mmCIF file of C-alpha atoms in Angstrom:
data_model
loop_
_atom_site.group_PDB
_atom_site.id
_atom_site.type_symbol
_atom_site.label_atom_id
_atom_site.label_comp_id
_atom_site.label_asym_id
_atom_site.label_seq_id
_atom_site.Cartn_x
_atom_site.Cartn_y
_atom_site.Cartn_z
ATOM 1 C CA ILE A 1 72.369 -43.430 -141.238
ATOM 2 C CA ALA A 2 72.742 -46.791 -139.176
ATOM 3 C CA SER A 3 73.696 -44.450 -136.371
ATOM 4 C CA ASP A 4 70.262 -42.825 -136.304
ATOM 5 C CA GLY A 5 68.399 -46.525 -136.631
ATOM 6 C CA GLN A 6 70.437 -46.622 -133.338
ATOM 7 C CA VAL A 7 68.746 -43.759 -131.560
ATOM 8 C CA PHE A 8 65.275 -45.260 -132.782
ATOM 9 C CA VAL A 9 66.058 -48.198 -131.289
ATOM 10 C CA LYS A 10 66.922 -47.568 -127.334
ATOM 11 C CA PHE A 11 63.743 -44.905 -128.368
ATOM 12 C CA GLY A 12 61.986 -47.633 -128.984
ATOM 13 C CA ARG A 13 63.831 -49.999 -126.613
ATOM 14 C CA ILE A 14 61.783 -47.557 -124.324
ATOM 15 C CA VAL A 15 58.791 -46.996 -125.109
ATOM 16 C CA ALA A 16 59.009 -50.601 -124.316
ATOM 17 C CA LYS A 17 59.677 -50.749 -121.681
ATOM 18 C CA HIS A 18 56.461 -48.493 -120.202
ATOM 19 C CA CYS A 19 54.258 -50.127 -122.078
ATOM 20 C CA LEU A 20 50.789 -51.018 -120.517
ATOM 21 C CA ASP A 21 50.119 -53.817 -123.122
ATOM 22 C CA LYS A 22 52.161 -56.671 -123.252
ATOM 23 C CA ARG A 23 51.536 -57.310 -126.175
ATOM 24 C CA CYS A 24 52.187 -53.858 -127.498
ATOM 25 C CA SER A 25 55.906 -54.107 -125.944
ATOM 26 C CA ALA A 26 55.846 -57.380 -127.656
ATOM 27 C CA GLU A 27 55.595 -55.767 -130.855
ATOM 28 C CA LEU A 28 58.169 -53.025 -130.117
ATOM 29 C CA LEU A 29 60.751 -55.093 -128.659
ATOM 30 C CA CYS A 30 60.774 -56.643 -131.802
ATOM 31 C CA ALA A 31 60.525 -53.923 -134.660
ATOM 32 C CA ALA A 32 63.711 -52.492 -132.512
ATOM 33 C CA GLU A 33 65.475 -55.306 -132.682
ATOM 34 C CA GLN A 34 64.645 -55.685 -135.836
ATOM 35 C CA THR A 35 65.674 -51.627 -137.066
ATOM 36 C CA HIS A 36 69.288 -52.739 -135.174
ATOM 37 C CA THR A 37 70.093 -55.955 -137.081
ATOM 38 C CA ILE A 38 69.203 -53.945 -140.618
ATOM 39 C CA SER A 39 71.200 -50.842 -138.889
ATOM 40 C CA SER A 40 74.027 -52.515 -138.052
ATOM 41 C CA GLN A 41 73.683 -54.794 -141.480
ATOM 42 C CA LEU A 42 74.107 -51.121 -143.262
ATOM 43 C CA GLY A 43 77.090 -50.284 -141.207
ATOM 44 C CA ILE A 44 79.077 -52.993 -141.578
ATOM 45 C CA VAL A 45 77.971 -53.097 -146.139
ATOM 46 C CA ALA A 46 78.438 -49.081 -145.987
ATOM 47 C CA ARG A 47 82.946 -49.828 -143.806
ATOM 48 C CA VAL A 48 82.603 -52.450 -146.596
ATOM 49 C CA LYS A 49 81.803 -50.337 -148.983
ATOM 50 C CA ALA A 50 84.144 -46.618 -148.419
ATOM 51 C CA VAL A 51 87.317 -49.652 -148.486
ATOM 52 C CA THR A 52 86.146 -51.488 -152.129
ATOM 53 C CA ALA A 53 86.514 -50.237 -155.617
ATOM 54 C CA GLU A 54 82.877 -48.660 -156.700
ATOM 55 C CA SER A 55 81.094 -51.445 -158.615
ATOM 56 C CA LYS A 56 77.153 -50.721 -158.933
ATOM 57 C CA SER A 57 76.398 -54.044 -157.363
ATOM 58 C CA SER A 58 77.566 -52.335 -153.467
ATOM 59 C CA SER A 59 75.988 -49.003 -154.695
ATOM 60 C CA GLU A 60 73.066 -50.900 -154.849
ATOM 61 C CA LEU A 61 72.939 -53.023 -151.746
ATOM 62 C CA LEU A 62 73.571 -50.289 -150.392
ATOM 63 C CA VAL A 63 70.689 -48.274 -150.815
ATOM 64 C CA SER A 64 68.707 -51.343 -149.993
ATOM 65 C CA ASN A 65 69.444 -51.929 -146.515
ATOM 66 C CA ALA A 66 69.609 -48.220 -146.386
ATOM 67 C CA GLN A 67 65.704 -48.636 -147.923
ATOM 68 C CA ASN A 68 64.826 -51.494 -145.471
ATOM 69 C CA LEU A 69 66.515 -49.360 -142.135
ATOM 70 C CA ILE A 70 63.854 -46.596 -142.977
ATOM 71 C CA GLN A 71 61.182 -49.123 -143.736
ATOM 72 C CA ALA A 72 61.679 -50.936 -140.857
ATOM 73 C CA VAL A 73 62.339 -47.468 -138.553
ATOM 74 C CA LEU A 74 58.534 -46.724 -139.484
ATOM 75 C CA HIS A 75 57.857 -50.144 -137.774
ATOM 76 C CA VAL A 76 58.858 -49.022 -134.847
ATOM 77 C CA LEU A 77 57.145 -45.867 -134.793
ATOM 78 C CA LYS A 78 53.893 -47.730 -135.977
ATOM 79 C CA ALA A 79 55.017 -50.545 -133.062
ATOM 80 C CA ALA A 80 55.462 -47.006 -130.002
ATOM 81 C CA GLU A 81 52.433 -44.892 -131.279
ATOM 82 C CA ALA A 82 50.112 -48.183 -130.441
ATOM 83 C CA ALA A 83 52.363 -48.561 -127.575
ATOM 84 C CA CYS A 84 51.229 -44.604 -126.961
ATOM 85 C CA ILE A 85 47.767 -45.718 -127.068
ATOM 86 C CA LYS A 86 47.883 -48.173 -124.899
ATOM 87 C CA GLY A 87 48.724 -46.518 -122.408
ATOM 88 C CA LEU A 88 52.714 -45.898 -120.878
ATOM 89 C CA ARG A 89 53.607 -46.237 -117.065
ATOM 90 C CA GLN A 90 55.720 -43.305 -116.220
ATOM 91 C CA PRO A 91 59.666 -43.387 -116.103
ATOM 92 C CA PRO A 92 61.732 -42.654 -113.277
ATOM 93 C CA PRO A 93 62.778 -39.309 -112.337
ATOM 94 C CA ASP A 94 66.549 -40.132 -112.644
ATOM 95 C CA SER A 95 67.285 -41.616 -116.256
ATOM 96 C CA GLU A 96 66.793 -37.707 -118.293
ATOM 97 C CA GLU A 97 66.660 -39.825 -121.538
ATOM 98 C CA GLU A 98 63.338 -42.325 -120.908
ATOM 99 C CA GLU A 99 61.254 -38.893 -119.618
ATOM 100 C CA GLU A 100 62.348 -37.554 -122.291
ATOM 101 C CA ALA A 101 61.041 -40.199 -124.457
ATOM 102 C CA ALA A 102 57.510 -40.351 -122.641
ATOM 103 C CA ALA A 103 57.199 -36.520 -123.042
ATOM 104 C CA PHE A 104 57.614 -37.224 -126.900
ATOM 105 C CA CYS A 105 55.137 -39.278 -126.765
ATOM 106 C CA MET A 106 52.504 -37.856 -124.535
ATOM 107 C CA GLN A 107 52.618 -34.975 -126.802
ATOM 108 C CA TRP A 108 52.639 -36.696 -129.743
ATOM 109 C CA ARG A 109 48.977 -38.699 -127.765
ATOM 110 C CA LYS A 110 47.968 -34.822 -126.358
ATOM 111 C CA ASN A 111 47.861 -33.914 -130.514
ATOM 112 C CA LEU A 112 46.013 -37.136 -131.294
ATOM 113 C CA LEU A 113 43.051 -37.590 -129.401
ATOM 114 C CA TRP A 114 42.855 -33.499 -129.322
ATOM 115 C CA HIS A 115 42.590 -34.179 -133.241
ATOM 116 C CA ARG A 116 39.977 -36.661 -132.995
ATOM 117 C CA ALA A 117 37.821 -34.738 -129.942
ATOM 118 C CA LYS A 118 37.942 -31.664 -133.413
ATOM 119 C CA GLU A 119 36.804 -34.113 -135.926
ATOM 120 C CA SER A 120 34.251 -35.805 -133.016
ATOM 121 C CA LEU A 121 32.710 -31.669 -133.271
ATOM 122 C CA ASN A 122 32.072 -31.810 -137.122
ATOM 123 C CA SER A 123 28.705 -32.247 -137.400
ATOM 124 C CA ASP A 124 28.195 -32.489 -141.057
ATOM 125 C CA ARG A 125 26.445 -35.139 -142.016
ATOM 126 C CA ASP A 126 26.517 -37.608 -145.306
ATOM 127 C CA GLU A 127 22.912 -39.192 -147.551
ATOM 128 C CA LEU A 128 23.418 -42.284 -145.410
ATOM 129 C CA GLY A 129 23.888 -39.639 -141.493
ATOM 130 C CA LEU A 130 27.113 -40.833 -141.093
ATOM 131 C CA ARG A 131 29.335 -37.864 -139.837
ATOM 132 C CA LYS A 132 31.892 -36.663 -142.905
ATOM 133 C CA THR A 133 35.522 -36.572 -141.335
ATOM 134 C CA ARG A 134 37.721 -33.790 -142.666
ATOM 135 C CA ALA A 135 40.689 -34.118 -145.284
ATOM 136 C CA LYS A 136 43.566 -33.357 -142.487
ATOM 137 C CA ALA A 137 44.837 -36.480 -141.257
ATOM 138 C CA GLU A 138 45.948 -37.775 -137.983
ATOM 139 C CA PRO A 139 49.075 -36.735 -136.530
ATOM 140 C CA THR A 140 51.299 -39.078 -136.477
ATOM 141 C CA LEU A 141 54.836 -39.617 -134.193
ATOM 142 C CA THR A 142 56.668 -40.169 -137.638
ATOM 143 C CA ALA A 143 55.700 -36.639 -138.918
ATOM 144 C CA MET A 144 56.203 -35.298 -135.355
ATOM 145 C CA VAL A 145 60.204 -36.170 -136.299
ATOM 146 C CA GLN A 146 60.208 -35.252 -139.476
ATOM 147 C CA GLU A 147 58.652 -31.793 -138.285
ATOM 148 C CA ARG A 148 61.833 -31.488 -135.933
ATOM 149 C CA SER A 149 63.998 -32.840 -138.187
ATOM 150 C CA PRO A 150 65.613 -29.295 -139.442
ATOM 151 C CA GLN A 151 66.343 -28.822 -135.659
ATOM 152 C CA THR A 152 67.805 -32.479 -134.583
ATOM 153 C CA LYS A 153 68.460 -34.511 -137.162
ATOM 154 C CA SER A 154 65.011 -35.959 -137.621
ATOM 155 C CA THR A 155 65.149 -38.622 -133.634
ATOM 156 C CA PRO A 156 63.300 -38.458 -131.278
ATOM 157 C CA LYS A 157 66.646 -38.551 -128.646
ATOM 158 C CA ARG A 158 66.106 -35.592 -127.112
ATOM 159 C CA PRO A 159 62.406 -34.231 -127.336
ATOM 160 C CA LYS A 160 61.401 -31.004 -125.152
ATOM 161 C CA PRO A 161 58.747 -30.948 -123.102
ATOM 162 C CA ILE A 162 56.538 -27.895 -124.282
ATOM 163 C CA LYS A 163 56.416 -25.078 -121.363
ATOM 164 C CA GLY A 164 54.461 -25.086 -118.548
ATOM 165 C CA HIS A 165 53.738 -29.190 -119.435
ATOM 166 C CA ALA A 166 55.222 -32.012 -116.850
ATOM 167 C CA ILE A 167 53.799 -36.293 -116.279
ATOM 168 C CA MET A 168 50.997 -34.988 -114.146
ATOM 169 C CA ASP A 169 49.804 -38.824 -114.182
ATOM 170 C CA SER A 170 50.726 -42.216 -113.001
ATOM 171 C CA HIS A 171 50.585 -43.148 -117.056
ATOM 172 C CA LEU A 172 50.702 -41.810 -120.089
#
């Protein structure tokens, strides 16, 4: 689990590096650093627990750190969503990891914009004249990671670009 946390740290740093908005980039770097710290702490606690006698307090500490890591990863993904909305610079062509992270973000943004466009076409109005929204929630990076989990160990480390799609603009 701790090593998977480091994958999200790397993902967050890549997205922050290419983010067009400085505040979003700073927030994402902060979230990635927090995730790095908690992931490292979890790794240390797990190694210590592995060589010491079983105790309830050490198990509770391990579970608590794992829960903190999950929350930190969710923070990275939410901050990455904000960065993707603001826009990303195109990564250099020689960096496969950066291109894959950008493709993953671009796919999420495309899904989000498609969802919003479909919602805007809804002509149902309530008694105040406001457009009704459907019950389906907007797509999130978290949901995309969870959808990929059986195939790719729940990490955005190596997202596969969709066949026939390439980054065409100067930013995403």
